[in-house]
């Protein structure tokens, strides 16, 4: 069985919904269809909630626009014989949503569980519409089988229980049934309250279902032709990557490719279920295929990605008082506090240590290191750590990157020749990527340069 996920733009307009209908109805046999909220709706649901919480009366016109958008779509895509039933159902959901906003406006507060309930209406409504629109469609309610637990204040999927619940939910799926599932939304395992899997989480819903049911493939239908060798807004010559491995796709996502929600890859990777990235607006395009093995015809380097808003935290060590344990202590201290470190090399670990982190974590990282090394700093063994901001991390992603020192040097050399200073880099740190930390302003220029260097022969 296949699991297909359609994102917000795919279910956002009458035209795109017609394309979804055609794609789904061409599938022989049964399938699971996971849908996002209508494009842009989740943002709207949130901004309207914020207006209501400030008792700004404009929330009412926003609510009215949300209502009209849904009713208008129903009018145009739902078959005549189901129109009344679907209109009644969605109107009831819209009324419930409105009552939520009224409550928020009255109390002038927006507790997290209320906001979670409010944003859940996006997928609740889109799934009702899509289920009515496609032949043999049947709507399921994902909070019945996707459960979350609290983890350091965040909701994360409780995968074991979820796995069992999914298997049961789809045990009796009909031979031609198209099971339509709202993405993103879930339920707290203890309280039963509505939760969600985080922004962009519908992809993850698809992955959890595909993994639990041992699906033959997880198809992510979106509005681009697939993973690309670079961000096409910066690099016009960017190419579609026909095939990549799970690890490579994870690395590209970690470094800024916005094709899939990063947690999505893990559950299907674990079960070795291929992922296909396909375009609802160009359904005949081959897309990108993600599997566990490299193929003979694969590009050597799959893509160049850039992650913005990076900072470097570094400190100098008094060479006479060097201590090999400093590096490990710093890493431990940072990761103990949940800081994600972008691995860069420390060419002179006896003289200087540096760590690349997201800019949002930079002040905290500085404090953590200052506390960890307070005794050494006060004795003058090491200098107080320094912060360099406004940096970007460029990543070359591919296979065997650890052994591509000639390529790494060639890229570094070209950057320097253009006057782009490499603040730090990671030759040989990872099998899947080589990272260059550079001035954020230079990042588009560097991306173009590296892309043409690597992909000109294709
Ligand atoms: N509708 C949710 C969002 O916009 C989930 C998703 O589309 O994946 O974040
Ligand atoms: Mg998405």
JSON list of N, CA and C and ligand atoms in Angstrom, two decimals, residues 5 36-37 42 123 184 199-203, ligand 1:
[
{"chain": "A", "resi": 5, "resn": "UNK", "atom": "N", "xyz": [1.13, 12.05, 0.85]},
{"chain": "A", "resi": 5, "resn": "UNK", "atom": "CA", "xyz": [0.86, 13.25, 1.66]},
{"chain": "A", "resi": 5, "resn": "UNK", "atom": "C", "xyz": [0.79, 14.46, 0.74]},
{"chain": "A", "resi": 36, "resn": "UNK", "atom": "N", "xyz": [-2.57, 18.29, 4.51]},
{"chain": "A", "resi": 36, "resn": "UNK", "atom": "CA", "xyz": [-2.32, 19.49, 5.32]},
{"chain": "A", "resi": 36, "resn": "UNK", "atom": "C", "xyz": [-3.58, 20.34, 5.31]},
{"chain": "A", "resi": 37, "resn": "UNK", "atom": "N", "xyz": [-3.52, 21.43, 6.06]},
{"chain": "A", "resi": 37, "resn": "UNK", "atom": "CA", "xyz": [-4.58, 22.43, 6.01]},
{"chain": "A", "resi": 37, "resn": "UNK", "atom": "C", "xyz": [-4.48, 23.18, 4.68]},
{"chain": "A", "resi": 42, "resn": "UNK", "atom": "N", "xyz": [-2.81, 27.61, 8.42]},
{"chain": "A", "resi": 42, "resn": "UNK", "atom": "CA", "xyz": [-2.29, 27.47, 9.78]},
{"chain": "A", "resi": 42, "resn": "UNK", "atom": "C", "xyz": [-1.76, 28.82, 10.29]},
{"chain": "A", "resi": 123, "resn": "UNK", "atom": "N", "xyz": [-6.47, 21.14, 9.52]},
{"chain": "A", "resi": 123, "resn": "UNK", "atom": "CA", "xyz": [-6.43, 19.79, 8.96]},
{"chain": "A", "resi": 123, "resn": "UNK", "atom": "C", "xyz": [-7.75, 19.06, 9.17]},
{"chain": "A", "resi": 184, "resn": "UNK", "atom": "N", "xyz": [-0.49, 16.39, 10.76]},
{"chain": "A", "resi": 184, "resn": "UNK", "atom": "CA", "xyz": [-0.10, 17.39, 11.77]},
{"chain": "A", "resi": 184, "resn": "UNK", "atom": "C", "xyz": [-0.72, 17.17, 13.15]},
{"chain": "A", "resi": 199, "resn": "UNK", "atom": "N", "xyz": [5.15, 22.60, 13.39]},
{"chain": "A", "resi": 199, "resn": "UNK", "atom": "CA", "xyz": [4.90, 23.17, 12.07]},
{"chain": "A", "resi": 199, "resn": "UNK", "atom": "C", "xyz": [5.55, 22.32, 10.99]},
{"chain": "A", "resi": 200, "resn": "UNK", "atom": "N", "xyz": [4.80, 22.06, 9.95]},
{"chain": "A", "resi": 200, "resn": "UNK", "atom": "CA", "xyz": [5.30, 21.20, 8.87]},
{"chain": "A", "resi": 200, "resn": "UNK", "atom": "C", "xyz": [5.11, 19.73, 9.17]},
{"chain": "A", "resi": 201, "resn": "UNK", "atom": "N", "xyz": [4.39, 19.44, 10.28]},
{"chain": "A", "resi": 201, "resn": "UNK", "atom": "CA", "xyz": [4.32, 18.07, 10.80]},
{"chain": "A", "resi": 201, "resn": "UNK", "atom": "C", "xyz": [3.50, 17.08, 9.99]},
{"chain": "A", "resi": 202, "resn": "UNK", "atom": "N", "xyz": [2.77, 17.54, 8.98]},
{"chain": "A", "resi": 202, "resn": "UNK", "atom": "CA", "xyz": [1.98, 16.57, 8.19]},
{"chain": "A", "resi": 202, "resn": "UNK", "atom": "C", "xyz": [2.85, 15.53, 7.49]},
{"chain": "A", "resi": 203, "resn": "UNK", "atom": "N", "xyz": [4.04, 15.94, 7.08]},
{"chain": "A", "resi": 203, "resn": "UNK", "atom": "CA", "xyz": [4.97, 14.98, 6.47]},
{"chain": "A", "resi": 203, "resn": "UNK", "atom": "C", "xyz": [5.26, 13.86, 7.46]},
{"chain": "B", "resi": 1, "resn": "LIG", "atom": "N1", "xyz": [-0.55, 22.82, 8.47]},
{"chain": "B", "resi": 1, "resn": "LIG", "atom": "C1", "xyz": [0.62, 22.61, 9.27]},
{"chain": "B", "resi": 1, "resn": "LIG", "atom": "C2", "xyz": [1.60, 23.74, 9.04]},
{"chain": "B", "resi": 1, "resn": "LIG", "atom": "O1", "xyz": [1.36, 24.61, 8.23]},
{"chain": "B", "resi": 1, "resn": "LIG", "atom": "C3", "xyz": [1.26, 21.29, 9.07]},
{"chain": "B", "resi": 1, "resn": "LIG", "atom": "C4", "xyz": [1.74, 20.99, 7.67]},
{"chain": "B", "resi": 1, "resn": "LIG", "atom": "O2", "xyz": [1.26, 21.57, 6.71]},
{"chain": "B", "resi": 1, "resn": "LIG", "atom": "O3", "xyz": [2.61, 20.13, 7.53]},
{"chain": "B", "resi": 1, "resn": "LIG", "atom": "O4", "xyz": [2.61, 23.79, 9.69]}
]
